[in-house]
Amino acid sequence: IDDNGQPPITPGGGTNLGYQATVAAGQPTIVAGNLVYLDSAGEAKLADASTIAESVVVGMATTQASAGALVEFTRNEIKTIFNVSAVVEGAPSALVPGAVYYLSTIAGKWTTTPNATTAGSVIRSCGTAVATDKMSIEIQIVTSAI
């Protein structure tokens, strides 16, 4: 697009912030809504707040994929989470609008109560619920390492 907006820019439309990576061997199936990170080979794994290395979240999965398949993930946008109970720690039936969600120490999951007591764990805010089924995905830097 040039500096005059050619071709025309449609407000709020069509930007794809998704990215794809192969799910690493030995990983369980990643489902839409799981938080993921990339290993040193660039393969997707379930993110986990138990260690710094596994807490570098690249985004939320928007597709389901098993080991060896491509999974799509995104960040910095609002997405619907259709399976809240499967991807949020404690299996709630809905998100709490306005609540900040963090990376859980349970691989791939979100939580509203990060682990602030276990040695080696990190606290990383990953989004804010904007509706009972919609998350504004905003991956932040680590705010605390235990």
PDB file of C-alpha atoms in Angstrom, residues 19-139:
ATOM      1  CA  TYR A  19       0.902 -17.477  11.906  1.00  0.00           C
ATOM      2  CA  GLN A  20       1.502 -21.211  11.502  1.00  0.00           C
ATOM      3  CA  ALA A  21       4.045 -23.620  12.940  1.00  0.00           C
ATOM      4  CA  THR A  22       4.415 -27.387  13.044  1.00  0.00           C
ATOM      5  CA  VAL A  23       3.458 -28.980  16.352  1.00  0.00           C
ATOM      6  CA  ALA A  24       6.564 -30.586  17.869  1.00  0.00           C
ATOM      7  CA  ALA A  25       6.859 -34.371  18.119  1.00  0.00           C
ATOM      8  CA  GLY A  26       5.679 -35.774  21.426  1.00  0.00           C
ATOM      9  CA  GLN A  27       3.307 -32.892  22.109  1.00  0.00           C
ATOM     10  CA  PRO A  28      -0.325 -33.568  22.970  1.00  0.00           C
ATOM     11  CA  THR A  29      -2.937 -32.243  20.555  1.00  0.00           C
ATOM     12  CA  ILE A  30      -3.092 -28.461  20.670  1.00  0.00           C
ATOM     13  CA  VAL A  31      -6.681 -27.193  20.640  1.00  0.00           C
ATOM     14  CA  ALA A  32      -8.024 -23.781  19.667  1.00  0.00           C
ATOM     15  CA  GLY A  33      -7.654 -21.527  22.693  1.00  0.00           C
ATOM     16  CA  ASN A  34      -4.420 -23.073  24.015  1.00  0.00           C
ATOM     17  CA  LEU A  35      -1.441 -20.780  24.604  1.00  0.00           C
ATOM     18  CA  VAL A  36       1.654 -21.830  22.650  1.00  0.00           C
ATOM     19  CA  TYR A  37       5.367 -21.083  22.427  1.00  0.00           C
ATOM     20  CA  LEU A  38       7.993 -21.987  19.831  1.00  0.00           C
ATOM     21  CA  ASP A  39      10.982 -24.160  20.710  1.00  0.00           C
ATOM     22  CA  SER A  40      14.492 -23.561  19.331  1.00  0.00           C
ATOM     23  CA  ALA A  41      13.558 -25.501  16.165  1.00  0.00           C
ATOM     24  CA  GLY A  42      10.593 -23.176  15.559  1.00  0.00           C
ATOM     25  CA  GLU A  43       8.033 -25.860  16.425  1.00  0.00           C
ATOM     26  CA  ALA A  44       4.893 -25.174  18.464  1.00  0.00           C
ATOM     27  CA  LYS A  45       4.488 -26.495  21.996  1.00  0.00           C
ATOM     28  CA  LEU A  46       2.010 -25.819  24.790  1.00  0.00           C
ATOM     29  CA  ALA A  47       3.243 -22.833  26.816  1.00  0.00           C
ATOM     30  CA  ASP A  48       3.714 -23.269  30.553  1.00  0.00           C
ATOM     31  CA  ALA A  49       4.421 -20.755  33.337  1.00  0.00           C
ATOM     32  CA  SER A  50       6.614 -23.267  35.216  1.00  0.00           C
ATOM     33  CA  THR A  51       9.825 -22.093  33.492  1.00  0.00           C
ATOM     34  CA  ILE A  52      11.051 -18.992  31.671  1.00  0.00           C
ATOM     35  CA  ALA A  53      11.834 -20.959  28.477  1.00  0.00           C
ATOM     36  CA  GLU A  54       8.338 -22.450  28.169  1.00  0.00           C
ATOM     37  CA  SER A  55       6.582 -19.208  29.117  1.00  0.00           C
ATOM     38  CA  VAL A  56       7.585 -17.196  26.044  1.00  0.00           C
ATOM     39  CA  VAL A  57       4.062 -17.232  24.605  1.00  0.00           C
ATOM     40  CA  VAL A  58       3.813 -16.478  20.876  1.00  0.00           C
ATOM     41  CA  GLY A  59       0.034 -16.567  20.838  1.00  0.00           C
ATOM     42  CA  MET A  60      -3.231 -18.424  21.203  1.00  0.00           C
ATOM     43  CA  ALA A  61      -3.959 -21.383  18.935  1.00  0.00           C
ATOM     44  CA  THR A  62      -6.860 -20.713  16.574  1.00  0.00           C
ATOM     45  CA  THR A  63      -6.903 -24.213  15.088  1.00  0.00           C
ATOM     46  CA  GLN A  64      -6.479 -27.729  16.432  1.00  0.00           C
ATOM     47  CA  ALA A  65      -3.438 -29.818  15.476  1.00  0.00           C
ATOM     48  CA  SER A  66      -1.578 -32.900  16.621  1.00  0.00           C
ATOM     49  CA  ALA A  67       2.175 -33.540  16.515  1.00  0.00           C
ATOM     50  CA  GLY A  68       3.603 -33.054  13.030  1.00  0.00           C
ATOM     51  CA  ALA A  69       0.650 -30.991  11.767  1.00  0.00           C
ATOM     52  CA  LEU A  70       0.418 -27.229  11.313  1.00  0.00           C
ATOM     53  CA  VAL A  71      -1.282 -25.195  14.032  1.00  0.00           C
ATOM     54  CA  GLU A  72      -2.297 -21.578  13.515  1.00  0.00           C
ATOM     55  CA  PHE A  73      -1.954 -19.056  16.328  1.00  0.00           C
ATOM     56  CA  THR A  74      -2.502 -15.332  16.778  1.00  0.00           C
ATOM     57  CA  ARG A  75      -1.942 -12.436  19.166  1.00  0.00           C
ATOM     58  CA  ASN A  76      -2.853  -8.759  19.484  1.00  0.00           C
ATOM     59  CA  GLU A  77      -6.470  -9.231  18.500  1.00  0.00           C
ATOM     60  CA  ILE A  78      -9.800 -10.293  19.958  1.00  0.00           C
ATOM     61  CA  LYS A  79     -10.800 -13.912  19.338  1.00  0.00           C
ATOM     62  CA  THR A  80     -13.703 -16.093  20.416  1.00  0.00           C
ATOM     63  CA  ILE A  81     -12.882 -19.012  22.690  1.00  0.00           C
ATOM     64  CA  PHE A  82     -15.499 -21.684  22.000  1.00  0.00           C
ATOM     65  CA  ASN A  83     -14.158 -24.181  24.544  1.00  0.00           C
ATOM     66  CA  VAL A  84     -13.515 -22.094  27.670  1.00  0.00           C
ATOM     67  CA  SER A  85     -13.730 -25.072  30.029  1.00  0.00           C
ATOM     68  CA  ALA A  86     -11.033 -26.926  28.074  1.00  0.00           C
ATOM     69  CA  VAL A  87      -8.471 -24.104  27.981  1.00  0.00           C
ATOM     70  CA  VAL A  88      -8.920 -22.224  31.276  1.00  0.00           C
ATOM     71  CA  GLU A  89      -7.604 -23.642  34.532  1.00  0.00           C
ATOM     72  CA  GLY A  90     -10.442 -24.864  36.763  1.00  0.00           C
ATOM     73  CA  ALA A  91     -12.717 -25.561  33.745  1.00  0.00           C
ATOM     74  CA  PRO A  92     -15.110 -22.594  34.124  1.00  0.00           C
ATOM     75  CA  SER A  93     -18.036 -22.479  31.713  1.00  0.00           C
ATOM     76  CA  ALA A  94     -17.314 -18.864  30.711  1.00  0.00           C
ATOM     77  CA  LEU A  95     -14.717 -16.115  30.840  1.00  0.00           C
ATOM     78  CA  VAL A  96     -15.164 -13.220  33.280  1.00  0.00           C
ATOM     79  CA  PRO A  97     -15.424  -9.969  31.271  1.00  0.00           C
ATOM     80  CA  GLY A  98     -12.823  -7.446  32.442  1.00  0.00           C
ATOM     81  CA  ALA A  99     -10.675 -10.080  34.151  1.00  0.00           C
ATOM     82  CA  VAL A 100      -6.987 -10.335  33.302  1.00  0.00           C
ATOM     83  CA  TYR A 101      -5.903 -13.851  32.302  1.00  0.00           C
ATOM     84  CA  TYR A 102      -2.391 -15.225  32.787  1.00  0.00           C
ATOM     85  CA  LEU A 103      -0.407 -18.181  31.504  1.00  0.00           C
ATOM     86  CA  SER A 104      -1.046 -21.147  33.791  1.00  0.00           C
ATOM     87  CA  THR A 105       1.483 -23.664  35.083  1.00  0.00           C
ATOM     88  CA  ILE A 106      -0.831 -26.243  33.462  1.00  0.00           C
ATOM     89  CA  ALA A 107       0.491 -26.499  29.890  1.00  0.00           C
ATOM     90  CA  GLY A 108      -1.437 -24.447  27.342  1.00  0.00           C
ATOM     91  CA  LYS A 109      -4.016 -23.074  29.760  1.00  0.00           C
ATOM     92  CA  TRP A 110      -5.130 -19.622  30.888  1.00  0.00           C
ATOM     93  CA  THR A 111      -5.723 -18.716  34.556  1.00  0.00           C
ATOM     94  CA  THR A 112      -6.975 -15.739  36.555  1.00  0.00           C
ATOM     95  CA  THR A 113      -4.753 -16.699  39.496  1.00  0.00           C
ATOM     96  CA  PRO A 114      -1.117 -17.085  38.453  1.00  0.00           C
ATOM     97  CA  ASN A 115       1.222 -19.232  40.545  1.00  0.00           C
ATOM     98  CA  ALA A 116       3.113 -16.782  42.745  1.00  0.00           C
ATOM     99  CA  THR A 117       4.615 -19.314  45.144  1.00  0.00           C
ATOM    100  CA  THR A 118       6.395 -22.104  43.227  1.00  0.00           C
ATOM    101  CA  ALA A 119      10.122 -21.551  42.672  1.00  0.00           C
ATOM    102  CA  GLY A 120      10.971 -21.112  38.978  1.00  0.00           C
ATOM    103  CA  SER A 121       7.469 -20.159  37.874  1.00  0.00           C
ATOM    104  CA  VAL A 122       6.736 -16.904  36.078  1.00  0.00           C
ATOM    105  CA  ILE A 123       3.793 -14.529  35.945  1.00  0.00           C
ATOM    106  CA  ARG A 124       2.867 -13.514  32.395  1.00  0.00           C
ATOM    107  CA  SER A 125      -0.358 -11.700  31.542  1.00  0.00           C
ATOM    108  CA  CYS A 126      -1.708 -12.997  28.221  1.00  0.00           C
ATOM    109  CA  GLY A 127      -5.069 -11.296  27.779  1.00  0.00           C
ATOM    110  CA  THR A 128      -8.211  -9.669  29.085  1.00  0.00           C
ATOM    111  CA  ALA A 129     -11.683 -11.146  28.665  1.00  0.00           C
ATOM    112  CA  VAL A 130     -13.984  -8.738  26.839  1.00  0.00           C
ATOM    113  CA  ALA A 131     -17.037 -11.037  26.891  1.00  0.00           C
ATOM    114  CA  THR A 132     -17.913 -14.430  28.338  1.00  0.00           C
ATOM    115  CA  ASP A 133     -16.429 -16.082  25.224  1.00  0.00           C
ATOM    116  CA  LYS A 134     -14.041 -13.456  23.792  1.00  0.00           C
ATOM    117  CA  MET A 135     -10.435 -12.761  24.752  1.00  0.00           C
ATOM    118  CA  SER A 136      -8.336  -9.746  23.857  1.00  0.00           C
ATOM    119  CA  ILE A 137      -5.014 -11.537  23.362  1.00  0.00           C
ATOM    120  CA  GLU A 138      -2.268  -9.264  24.689  1.00  0.00           C
ATOM    121  CA  ILE A 139       0.895 -11.199  25.539  1.00  0.00           C
TER     122      ILE A 139
END
